[in-house]
Short mmCIF file of C-alpha atoms in Angstrom, two decimals:
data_model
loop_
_atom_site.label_atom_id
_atom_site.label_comp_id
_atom_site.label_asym_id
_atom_site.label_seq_id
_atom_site.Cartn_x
_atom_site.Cartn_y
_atom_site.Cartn_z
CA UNK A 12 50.42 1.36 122.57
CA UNK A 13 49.53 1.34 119.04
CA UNK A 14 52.62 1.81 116.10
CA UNK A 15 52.07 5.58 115.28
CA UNK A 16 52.55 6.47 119.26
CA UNK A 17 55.59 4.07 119.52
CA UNK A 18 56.96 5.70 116.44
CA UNK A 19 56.20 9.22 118.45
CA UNK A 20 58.22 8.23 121.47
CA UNK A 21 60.99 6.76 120.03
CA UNK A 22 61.69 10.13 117.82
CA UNK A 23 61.21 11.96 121.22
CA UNK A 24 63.88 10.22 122.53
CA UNK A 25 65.90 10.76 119.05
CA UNK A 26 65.89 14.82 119.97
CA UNK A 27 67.98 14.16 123.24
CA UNK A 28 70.79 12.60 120.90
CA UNK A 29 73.97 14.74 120.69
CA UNK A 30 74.69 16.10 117.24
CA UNK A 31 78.55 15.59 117.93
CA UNK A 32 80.82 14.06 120.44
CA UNK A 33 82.78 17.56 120.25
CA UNK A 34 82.07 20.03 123.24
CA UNK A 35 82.55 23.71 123.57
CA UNK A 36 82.51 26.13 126.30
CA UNK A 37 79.93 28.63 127.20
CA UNK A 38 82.53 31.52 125.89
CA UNK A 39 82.87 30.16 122.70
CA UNK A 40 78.88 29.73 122.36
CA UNK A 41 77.85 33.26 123.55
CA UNK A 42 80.25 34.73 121.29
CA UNK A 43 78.58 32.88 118.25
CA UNK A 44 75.00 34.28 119.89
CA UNK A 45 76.14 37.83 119.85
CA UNK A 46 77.02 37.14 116.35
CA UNK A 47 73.65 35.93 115.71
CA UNK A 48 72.36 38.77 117.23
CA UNK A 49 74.88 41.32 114.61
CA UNK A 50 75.38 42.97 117.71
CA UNK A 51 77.24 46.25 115.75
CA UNK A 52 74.87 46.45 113.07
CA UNK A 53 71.83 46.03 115.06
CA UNK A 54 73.48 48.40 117.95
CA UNK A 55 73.80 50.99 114.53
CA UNK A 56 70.39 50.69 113.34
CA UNK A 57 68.78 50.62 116.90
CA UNK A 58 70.77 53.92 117.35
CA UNK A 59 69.04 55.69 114.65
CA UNK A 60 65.75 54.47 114.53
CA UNK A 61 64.67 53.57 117.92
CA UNK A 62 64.54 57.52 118.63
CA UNK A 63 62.39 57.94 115.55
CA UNK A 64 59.68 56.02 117.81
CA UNK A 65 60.46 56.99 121.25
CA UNK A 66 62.53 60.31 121.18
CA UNK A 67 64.46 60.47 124.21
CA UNK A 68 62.90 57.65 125.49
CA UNK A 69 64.65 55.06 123.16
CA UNK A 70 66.29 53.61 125.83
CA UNK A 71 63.99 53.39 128.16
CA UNK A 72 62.06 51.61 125.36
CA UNK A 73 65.12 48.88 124.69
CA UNK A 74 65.34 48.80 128.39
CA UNK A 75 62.11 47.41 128.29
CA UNK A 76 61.94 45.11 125.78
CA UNK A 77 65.22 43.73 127.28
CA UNK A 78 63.83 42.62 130.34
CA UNK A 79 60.49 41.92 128.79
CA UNK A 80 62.70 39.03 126.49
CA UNK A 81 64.48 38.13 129.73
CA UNK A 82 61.11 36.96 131.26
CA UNK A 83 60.83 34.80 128.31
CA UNK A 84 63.78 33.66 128.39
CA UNK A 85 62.99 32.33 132.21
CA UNK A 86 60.38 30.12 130.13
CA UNK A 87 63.37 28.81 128.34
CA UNK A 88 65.47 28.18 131.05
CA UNK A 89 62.85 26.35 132.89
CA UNK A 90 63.11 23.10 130.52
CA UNK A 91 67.00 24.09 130.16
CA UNK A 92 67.56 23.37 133.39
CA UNK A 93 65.64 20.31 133.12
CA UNK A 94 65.98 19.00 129.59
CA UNK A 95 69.09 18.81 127.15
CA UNK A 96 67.51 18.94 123.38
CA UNK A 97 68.83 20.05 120.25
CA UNK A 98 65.10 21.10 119.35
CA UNK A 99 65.12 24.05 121.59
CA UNK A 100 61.58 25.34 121.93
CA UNK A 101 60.46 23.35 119.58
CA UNK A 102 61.69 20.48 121.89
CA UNK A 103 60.42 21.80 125.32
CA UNK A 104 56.94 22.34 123.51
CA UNK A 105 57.10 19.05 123.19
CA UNK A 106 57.90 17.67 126.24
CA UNK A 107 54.80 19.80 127.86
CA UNK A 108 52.30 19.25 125.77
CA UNK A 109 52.84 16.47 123.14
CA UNK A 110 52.99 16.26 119.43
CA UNK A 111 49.93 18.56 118.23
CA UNK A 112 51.63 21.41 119.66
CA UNK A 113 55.09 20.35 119.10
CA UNK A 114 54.18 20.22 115.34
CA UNK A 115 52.50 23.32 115.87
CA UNK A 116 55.58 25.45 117.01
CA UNK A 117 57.67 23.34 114.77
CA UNK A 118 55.80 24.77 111.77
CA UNK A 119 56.26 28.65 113.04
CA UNK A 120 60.05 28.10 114.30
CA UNK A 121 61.56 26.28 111.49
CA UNK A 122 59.86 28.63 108.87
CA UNK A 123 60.83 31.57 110.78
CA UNK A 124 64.39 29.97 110.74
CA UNK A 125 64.38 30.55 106.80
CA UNK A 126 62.86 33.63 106.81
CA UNK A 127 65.23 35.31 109.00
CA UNK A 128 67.95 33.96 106.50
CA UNK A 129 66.12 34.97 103.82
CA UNK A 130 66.58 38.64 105.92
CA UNK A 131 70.22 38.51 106.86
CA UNK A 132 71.40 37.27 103.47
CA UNK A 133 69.39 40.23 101.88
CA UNK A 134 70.79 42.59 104.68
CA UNK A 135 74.43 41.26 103.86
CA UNK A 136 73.83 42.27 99.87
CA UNK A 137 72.31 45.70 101.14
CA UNK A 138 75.83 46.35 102.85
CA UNK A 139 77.66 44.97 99.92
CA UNK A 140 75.78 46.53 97.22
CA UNK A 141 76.31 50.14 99.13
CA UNK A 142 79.88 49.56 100.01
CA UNK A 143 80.79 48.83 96.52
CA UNK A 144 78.97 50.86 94.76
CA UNK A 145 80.40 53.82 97.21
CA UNK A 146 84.05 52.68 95.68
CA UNK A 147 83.10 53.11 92.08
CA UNK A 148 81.52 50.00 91.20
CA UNK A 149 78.94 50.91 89.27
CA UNK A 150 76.58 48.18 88.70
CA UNK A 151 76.36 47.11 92.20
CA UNK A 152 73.23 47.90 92.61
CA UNK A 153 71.96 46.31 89.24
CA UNK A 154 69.40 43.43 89.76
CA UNK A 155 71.88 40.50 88.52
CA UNK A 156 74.39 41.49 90.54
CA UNK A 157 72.82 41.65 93.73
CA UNK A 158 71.07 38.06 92.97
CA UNK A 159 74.76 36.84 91.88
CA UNK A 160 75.85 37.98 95.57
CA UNK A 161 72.64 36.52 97.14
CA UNK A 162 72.84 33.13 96.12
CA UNK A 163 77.21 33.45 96.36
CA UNK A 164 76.66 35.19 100.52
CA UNK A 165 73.96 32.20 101.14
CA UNK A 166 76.56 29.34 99.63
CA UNK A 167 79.62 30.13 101.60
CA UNK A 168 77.59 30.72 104.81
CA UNK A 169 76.29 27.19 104.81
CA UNK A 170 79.76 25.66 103.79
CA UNK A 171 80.84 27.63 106.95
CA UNK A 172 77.83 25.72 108.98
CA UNK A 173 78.48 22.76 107.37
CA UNK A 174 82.28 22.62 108.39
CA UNK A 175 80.91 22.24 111.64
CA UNK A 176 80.44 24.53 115.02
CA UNK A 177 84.32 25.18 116.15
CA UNK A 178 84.97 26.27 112.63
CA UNK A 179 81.81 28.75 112.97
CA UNK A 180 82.54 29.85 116.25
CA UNK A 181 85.99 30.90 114.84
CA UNK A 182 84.62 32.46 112.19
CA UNK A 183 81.92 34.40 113.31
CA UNK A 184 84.19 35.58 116.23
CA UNK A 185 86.70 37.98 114.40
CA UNK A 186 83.80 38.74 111.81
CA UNK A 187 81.33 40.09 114.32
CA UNK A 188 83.73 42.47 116.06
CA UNK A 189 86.50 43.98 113.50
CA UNK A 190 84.22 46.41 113.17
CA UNK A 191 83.91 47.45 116.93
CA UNK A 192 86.87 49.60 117.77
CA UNK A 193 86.29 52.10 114.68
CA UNK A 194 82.42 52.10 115.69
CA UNK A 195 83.69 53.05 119.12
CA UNK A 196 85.87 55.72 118.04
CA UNK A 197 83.17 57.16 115.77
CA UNK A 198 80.58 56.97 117.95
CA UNK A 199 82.38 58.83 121.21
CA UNK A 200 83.93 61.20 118.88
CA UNK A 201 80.51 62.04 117.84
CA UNK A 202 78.77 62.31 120.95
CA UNK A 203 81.56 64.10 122.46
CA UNK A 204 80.67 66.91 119.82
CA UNK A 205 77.36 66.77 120.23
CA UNK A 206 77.06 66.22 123.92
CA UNK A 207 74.68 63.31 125.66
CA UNK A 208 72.07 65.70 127.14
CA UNK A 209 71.40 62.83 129.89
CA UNK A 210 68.97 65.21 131.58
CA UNK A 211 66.75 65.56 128.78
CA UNK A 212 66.98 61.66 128.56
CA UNK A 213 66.31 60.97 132.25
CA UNK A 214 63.48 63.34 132.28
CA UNK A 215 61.99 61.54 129.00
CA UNK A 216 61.68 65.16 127.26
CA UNK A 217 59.09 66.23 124.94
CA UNK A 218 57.94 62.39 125.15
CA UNK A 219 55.13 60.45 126.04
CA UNK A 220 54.70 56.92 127.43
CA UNK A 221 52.60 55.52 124.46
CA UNK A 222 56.00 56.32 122.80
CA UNK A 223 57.76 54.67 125.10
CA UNK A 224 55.71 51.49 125.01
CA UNK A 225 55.38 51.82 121.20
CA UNK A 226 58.84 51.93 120.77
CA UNK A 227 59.63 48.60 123.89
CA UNK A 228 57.38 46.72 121.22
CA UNK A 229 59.38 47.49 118.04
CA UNK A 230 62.48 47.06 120.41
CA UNK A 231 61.05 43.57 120.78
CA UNK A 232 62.31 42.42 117.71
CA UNK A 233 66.33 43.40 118.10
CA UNK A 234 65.92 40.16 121.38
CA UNK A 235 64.36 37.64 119.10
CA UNK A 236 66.11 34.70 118.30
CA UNK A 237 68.39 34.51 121.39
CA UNK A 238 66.17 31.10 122.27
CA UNK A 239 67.74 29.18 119.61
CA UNK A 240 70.93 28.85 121.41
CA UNK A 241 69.00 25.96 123.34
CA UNK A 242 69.59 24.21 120.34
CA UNK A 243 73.28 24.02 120.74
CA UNK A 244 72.82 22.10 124.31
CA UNK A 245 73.94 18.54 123.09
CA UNK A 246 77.26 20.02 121.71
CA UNK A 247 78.03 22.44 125.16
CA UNK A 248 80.05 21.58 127.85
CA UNK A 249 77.32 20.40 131.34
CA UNK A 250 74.27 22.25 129.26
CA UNK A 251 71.87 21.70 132.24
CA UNK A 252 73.75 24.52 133.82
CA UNK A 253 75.55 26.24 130.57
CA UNK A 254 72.21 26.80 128.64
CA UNK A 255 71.06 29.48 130.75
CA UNK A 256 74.16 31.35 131.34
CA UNK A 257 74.82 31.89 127.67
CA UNK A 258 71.18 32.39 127.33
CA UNK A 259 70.83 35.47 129.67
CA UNK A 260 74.44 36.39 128.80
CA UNK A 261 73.70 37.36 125.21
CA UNK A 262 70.59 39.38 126.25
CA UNK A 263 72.23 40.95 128.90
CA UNK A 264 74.93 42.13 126.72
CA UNK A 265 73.18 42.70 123.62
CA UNK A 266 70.91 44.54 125.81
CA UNK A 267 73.35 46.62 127.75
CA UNK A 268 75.64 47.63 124.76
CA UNK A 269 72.12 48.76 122.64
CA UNK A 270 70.53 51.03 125.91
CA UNK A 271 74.07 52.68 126.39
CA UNK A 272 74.50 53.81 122.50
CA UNK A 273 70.90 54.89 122.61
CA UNK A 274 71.94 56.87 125.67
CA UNK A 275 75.14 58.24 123.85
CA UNK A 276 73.45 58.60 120.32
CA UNK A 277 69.54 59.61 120.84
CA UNK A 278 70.65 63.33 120.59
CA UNK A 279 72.47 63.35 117.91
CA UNK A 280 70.00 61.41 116.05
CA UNK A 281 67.35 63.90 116.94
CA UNK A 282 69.10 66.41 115.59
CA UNK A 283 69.42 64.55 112.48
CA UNK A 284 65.83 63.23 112.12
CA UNK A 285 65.23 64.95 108.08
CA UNK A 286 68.90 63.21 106.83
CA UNK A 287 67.57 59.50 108.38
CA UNK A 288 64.11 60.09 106.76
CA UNK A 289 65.41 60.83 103.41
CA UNK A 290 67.66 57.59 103.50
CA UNK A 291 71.02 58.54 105.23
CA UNK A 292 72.71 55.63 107.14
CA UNK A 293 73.33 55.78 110.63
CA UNK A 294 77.24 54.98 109.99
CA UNK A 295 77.37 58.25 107.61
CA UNK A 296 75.53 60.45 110.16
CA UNK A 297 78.11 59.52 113.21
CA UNK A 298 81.24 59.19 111.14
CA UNK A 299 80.30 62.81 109.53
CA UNK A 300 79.45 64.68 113.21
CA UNK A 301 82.73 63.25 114.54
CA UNK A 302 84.28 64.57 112.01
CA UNK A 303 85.37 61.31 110.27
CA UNK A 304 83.95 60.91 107.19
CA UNK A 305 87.13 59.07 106.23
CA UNK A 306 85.94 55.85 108.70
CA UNK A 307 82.49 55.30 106.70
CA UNK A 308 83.89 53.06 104.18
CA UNK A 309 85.87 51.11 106.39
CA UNK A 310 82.84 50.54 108.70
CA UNK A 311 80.28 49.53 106.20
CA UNK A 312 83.29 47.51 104.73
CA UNK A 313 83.13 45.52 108.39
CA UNK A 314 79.67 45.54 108.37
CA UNK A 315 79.37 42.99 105.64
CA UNK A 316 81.80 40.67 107.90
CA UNK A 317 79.52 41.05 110.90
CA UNK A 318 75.63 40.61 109.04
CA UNK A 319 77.41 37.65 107.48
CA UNK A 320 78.71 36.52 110.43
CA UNK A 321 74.85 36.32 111.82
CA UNK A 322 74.20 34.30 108.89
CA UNK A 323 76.52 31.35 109.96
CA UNK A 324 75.19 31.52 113.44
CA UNK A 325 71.50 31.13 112.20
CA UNK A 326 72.21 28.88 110.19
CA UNK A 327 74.00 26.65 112.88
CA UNK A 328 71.27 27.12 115.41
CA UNK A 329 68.92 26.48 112.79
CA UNK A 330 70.21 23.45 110.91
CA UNK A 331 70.26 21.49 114.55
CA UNK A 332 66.31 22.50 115.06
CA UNK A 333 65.73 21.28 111.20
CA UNK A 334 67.12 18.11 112.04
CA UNK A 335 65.80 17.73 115.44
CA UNK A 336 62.00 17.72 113.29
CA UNK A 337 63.66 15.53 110.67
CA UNK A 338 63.92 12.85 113.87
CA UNK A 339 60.75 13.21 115.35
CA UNK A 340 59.37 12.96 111.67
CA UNK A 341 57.98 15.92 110.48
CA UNK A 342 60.47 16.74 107.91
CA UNK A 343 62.17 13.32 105.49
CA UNK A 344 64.46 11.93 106.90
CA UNK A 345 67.11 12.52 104.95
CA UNK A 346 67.21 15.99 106.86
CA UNK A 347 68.70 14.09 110.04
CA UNK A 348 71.55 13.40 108.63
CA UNK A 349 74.81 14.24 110.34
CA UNK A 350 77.93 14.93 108.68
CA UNK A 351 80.28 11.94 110.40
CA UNK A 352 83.65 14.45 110.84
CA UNK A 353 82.22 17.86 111.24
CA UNK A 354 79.23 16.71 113.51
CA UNK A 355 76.99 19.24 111.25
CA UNK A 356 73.44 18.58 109.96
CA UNK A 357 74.71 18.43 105.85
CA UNK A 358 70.88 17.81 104.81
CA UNK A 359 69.53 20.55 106.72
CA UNK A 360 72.22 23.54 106.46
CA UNK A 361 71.63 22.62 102.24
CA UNK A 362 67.68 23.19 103.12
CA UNK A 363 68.47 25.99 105.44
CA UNK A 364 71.11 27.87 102.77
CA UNK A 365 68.59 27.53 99.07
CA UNK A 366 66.06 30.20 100.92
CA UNK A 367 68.46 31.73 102.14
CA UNK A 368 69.58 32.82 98.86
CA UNK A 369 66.43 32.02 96.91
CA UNK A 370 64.25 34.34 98.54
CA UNK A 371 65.71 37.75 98.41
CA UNK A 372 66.55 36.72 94.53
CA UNK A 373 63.00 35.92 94.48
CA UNK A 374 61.62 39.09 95.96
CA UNK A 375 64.14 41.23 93.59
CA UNK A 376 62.65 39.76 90.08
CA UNK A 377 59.11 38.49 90.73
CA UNK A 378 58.05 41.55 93.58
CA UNK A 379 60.61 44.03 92.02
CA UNK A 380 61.95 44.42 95.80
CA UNK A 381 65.44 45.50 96.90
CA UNK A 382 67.72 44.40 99.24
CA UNK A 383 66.87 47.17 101.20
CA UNK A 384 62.97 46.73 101.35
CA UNK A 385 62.89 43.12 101.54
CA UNK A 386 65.58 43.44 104.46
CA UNK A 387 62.53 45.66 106.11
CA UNK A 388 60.17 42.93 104.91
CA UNK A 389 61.70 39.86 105.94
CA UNK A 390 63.00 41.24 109.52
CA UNK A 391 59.63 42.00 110.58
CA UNK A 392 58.32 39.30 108.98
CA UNK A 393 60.67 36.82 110.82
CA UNK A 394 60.01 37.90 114.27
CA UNK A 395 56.67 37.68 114.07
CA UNK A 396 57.26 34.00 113.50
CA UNK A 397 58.71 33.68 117.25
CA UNK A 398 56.04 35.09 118.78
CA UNK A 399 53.58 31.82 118.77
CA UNK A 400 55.96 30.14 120.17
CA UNK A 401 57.21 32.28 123.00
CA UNK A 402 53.56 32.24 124.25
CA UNK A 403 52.83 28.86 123.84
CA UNK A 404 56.56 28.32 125.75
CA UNK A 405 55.48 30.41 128.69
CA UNK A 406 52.36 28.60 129.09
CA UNK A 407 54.27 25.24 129.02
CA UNK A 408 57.15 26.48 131.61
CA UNK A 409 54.69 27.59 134.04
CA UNK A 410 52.96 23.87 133.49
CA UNK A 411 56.53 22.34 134.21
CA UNK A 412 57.15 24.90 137.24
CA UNK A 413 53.05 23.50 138.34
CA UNK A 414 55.30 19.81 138.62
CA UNK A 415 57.27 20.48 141.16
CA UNK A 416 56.63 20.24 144.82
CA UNK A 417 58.41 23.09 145.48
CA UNK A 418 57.21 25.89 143.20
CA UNK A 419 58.14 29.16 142.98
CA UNK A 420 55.91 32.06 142.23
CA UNK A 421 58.01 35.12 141.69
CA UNK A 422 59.24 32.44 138.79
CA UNK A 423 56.05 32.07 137.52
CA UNK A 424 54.92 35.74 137.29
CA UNK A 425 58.14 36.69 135.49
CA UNK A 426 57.35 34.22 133.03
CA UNK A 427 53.61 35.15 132.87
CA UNK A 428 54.68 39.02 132.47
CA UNK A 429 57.28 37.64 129.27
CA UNK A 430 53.85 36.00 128.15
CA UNK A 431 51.40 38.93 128.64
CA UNK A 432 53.85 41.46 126.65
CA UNK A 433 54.32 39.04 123.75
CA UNK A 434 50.76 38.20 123.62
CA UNK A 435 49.63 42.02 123.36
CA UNK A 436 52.84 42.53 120.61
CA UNK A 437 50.74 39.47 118.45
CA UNK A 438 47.19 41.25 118.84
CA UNK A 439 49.14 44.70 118.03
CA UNK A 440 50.55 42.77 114.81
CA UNK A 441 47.37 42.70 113.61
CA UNK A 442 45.88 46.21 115.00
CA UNK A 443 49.06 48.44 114.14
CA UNK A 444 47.44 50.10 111.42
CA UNK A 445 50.44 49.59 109.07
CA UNK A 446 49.44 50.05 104.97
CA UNK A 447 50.71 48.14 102.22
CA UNK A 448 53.03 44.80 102.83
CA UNK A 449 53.53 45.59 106.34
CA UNK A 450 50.44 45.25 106.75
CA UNK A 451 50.19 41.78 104.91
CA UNK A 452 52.79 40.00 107.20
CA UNK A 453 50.93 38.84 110.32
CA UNK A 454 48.40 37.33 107.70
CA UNK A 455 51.20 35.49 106.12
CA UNK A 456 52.45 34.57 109.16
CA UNK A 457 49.61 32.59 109.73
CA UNK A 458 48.72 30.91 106.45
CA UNK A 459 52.26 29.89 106.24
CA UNK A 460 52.58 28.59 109.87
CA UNK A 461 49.23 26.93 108.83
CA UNK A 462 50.45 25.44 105.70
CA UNK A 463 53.61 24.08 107.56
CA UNK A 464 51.20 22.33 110.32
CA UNK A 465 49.56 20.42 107.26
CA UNK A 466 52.83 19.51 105.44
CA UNK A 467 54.46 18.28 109.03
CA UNK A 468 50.96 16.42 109.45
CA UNK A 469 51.21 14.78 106.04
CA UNK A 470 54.84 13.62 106.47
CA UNK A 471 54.19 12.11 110.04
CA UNK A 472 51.88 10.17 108.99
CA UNK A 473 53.71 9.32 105.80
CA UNK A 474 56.75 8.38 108.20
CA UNK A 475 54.37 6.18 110.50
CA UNK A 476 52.73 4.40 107.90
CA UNK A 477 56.04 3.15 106.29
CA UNK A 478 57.69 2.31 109.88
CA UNK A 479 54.56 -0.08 110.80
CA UNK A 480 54.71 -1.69 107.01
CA UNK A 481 58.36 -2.08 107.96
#
């Protein structure tokens, strides 16, 4: 075996290491995945937008985009089951097929780690900028302050990550929800005035199934993401068996809570289609047709706990996958490091948090781009970043499932249907039609995944030439 494959296994075996001797239940983990997830905010904007695309079919869109994520998430289960990594796919990639496509996912998931960052810091300083400009402060919206707030959101969220995962996980917890019993009151106050009109609904009125499909694929991206819990495994209680609980428990949940408040919403959002169009939040339509304008404030003011709250949890999940290709040598070393009392990667949450905050301050001077657009940007931008990987994941489960003596096929076609439906959502990246930067983003997606493959390259080989001098 020559030095550069020893050098290959023994960083294999460095991705099984746990991060921390500290365990913690699946409870504690799924709620820091629903934060991930900014299950209120995302629940809010799904609400209002998703029926834009598929009328009164939105939830039979998110229904299917839910499930389609779930067979996915099968793939990820597979090696969960099987494998405890703080790499997550990046990891299992791996493990089925070797370095070249390790590095290759590595290069897509890790910059799609800062990119979606990059989106929920900018999404944070959109709800910040709104809520305190709606209070009187005037230059909230000014291009210095919203830069000031970027790079002040992105530096407190990674000393959060850094103070390690129990401190997150009690974070993120009371951030993520305070806002949920006024968004409840709003919303059934609201629909109760409006009424739910679950016929029209039911009967998928006035709407076509391209919609419906059309809008399952943009429903796609609320479900990326979830897979990055895997990376959590060497710091939860028996993973083997905890992984995929708190895997299909966020989806399921997630998924649940957006269907039913498309279900109690859609009509009241079609009735309301010229107010979102010209700009009007979803928050200000509900809290004004319940008749509680009063409760906007207060919600948006929540808001900014709950999008930062997803920032902690990303960067958690994220710092642990950073320094899980720090081991296995695509990324210096000093990006490894752990943080001896908190158990927290310090090098990586540092790389994780300067895009964070770098590139919506970035996009606001050099692209003249607001928080609001480059939210849009960056979101989109992000997911398509998972997708890669999700294929390359199923094709690697069914592989492992191939192993076994005893295989299972209705395992097998779930994961190949997860694969099919995220293969035609990357050939429909590229085919949507979109105009100007939307349209941009697959093609960035690629050059940057490709640029990543050729920096990882470079540093491997960097790393294996100084371990066999050594």
């Amino acid at each position: 075996m020559n030095n550069s494959t020893e050098l290959a296994e023994e960083l294999r075996q460095e991705t099984v290491v746990p991060a921390t001797a500290s365990k913690v239940g699946v409870a504690s983990v799924v709620l820091l995945g629903l934060s991930g997830q900014q299950i209120i905010p995302s629940a809010l904007i799904g609400a209002a937008y998703m029926p834009l695309e598929s009328g009164n079919g939105a939830w039979l869109s998110m229904l299917l985009a839910m499930c389609a994520t779930l067979c996915v998430m099968a793939a990820v289960n597979i090696f969960a089951r099987r494998y405890v990594v703080t790499g997550s796919m990046m990891s299992y990639v791996g493990l089925a097929f070797g370095r070249r496509l390790e590095r290759l996912v590595a290069a897509s998931y890790l910059i799609g780690f800062l990119v979606a960052c990059a989106a929920v810091t900018a999404s944070t300083v959109m709800f910040t900028s709104s809520f305190l400009q709606s209070i009187g402060l005037e230059y909230a919206n000014e291009g210095w302050f919203q830069a000031l707030s970027a790079i002040a959101i992105a530096a407190l969220a990674g000393s959060c990550a850094w103070r390690g995962l129990d401190a997150s996980i009690s974070l993120t917890a009371w951030l993520a929800f305070l806002s949920l019993p006024l968004v409840l009151i709003a919303t059934i106050a609201s629909a109760a005035n409006t009424g739910f009109d679950l016929r029209s609904q039911f009967a998928l009125a006035d709407t076509d199934w391209h919609s419906v499909v059309r809008g399952a694929i943009v429903g796609l991206a609320y479900f990326v993401g979830v897979d990055a819990l895997a990376s959590l495994a060497a710091e939860t209680r028996n993973p083997k068996k905890s992984v995929p609980i708190i895997l299909n428990s966020v989806l399921l949940i997630t998924g649940v809570a957006y269907v039913g408040i498309l279900f109690v919403c859609t009509p009241m959002m079609n009735a309301h289609v010229a107010e979102l169009n010209e700009g009007i939040s979803p928050t200000a339509i509900i809290t004004q047709v319940a008749g509680m304008a009063y409760l906007q404030k207060p919600i948006d003011l929540l808001l900014i706990g709950a999008t930062f709250a997803s920032l902690v949890a990303f960067l958690n999940y994220g710092s642990r996958v950073f320094a899980t290709a720090a081991q296995n040598g695509f990324l210096p070393q000093i990006f490894s490091r752990i943080h001896p009392k908190f158990g927290s990667p310090t090098g990586a949450t540092v790389l994780m948090a300067v895009p964070a905050a770098g590139v919506p301050v970035a996009l606001q001077y050099l692209a003249a781009s607001p928080p609001l657009q480059s939210t849009a940007y960056l979101s989109t931008l992000y997911s398509l970043f998972w997708v890669g990987p999700y294929i390359i994941l199923c094709v690697g489960a069914i592989k492992e499932v191939f192993k076994e003596t005893t295989r299972a096929p209705i395992q097998v076609a779930v994961v190949l249907i997860g694969m099919i439906v995220f293969l035609c959502l990357f050939v429909d990246s590229f085919m949507s039609g979109a105009e100007g930067v939307m349209k941009w983003l697959p093609y960035i997606m690629l050059a940057l995944t490709i640029a990543g493959y050729i920096v990882f390259n470079m540093n491997e080989a960097f790393t294996c030439s100084r371990k066999h001098k050594q």
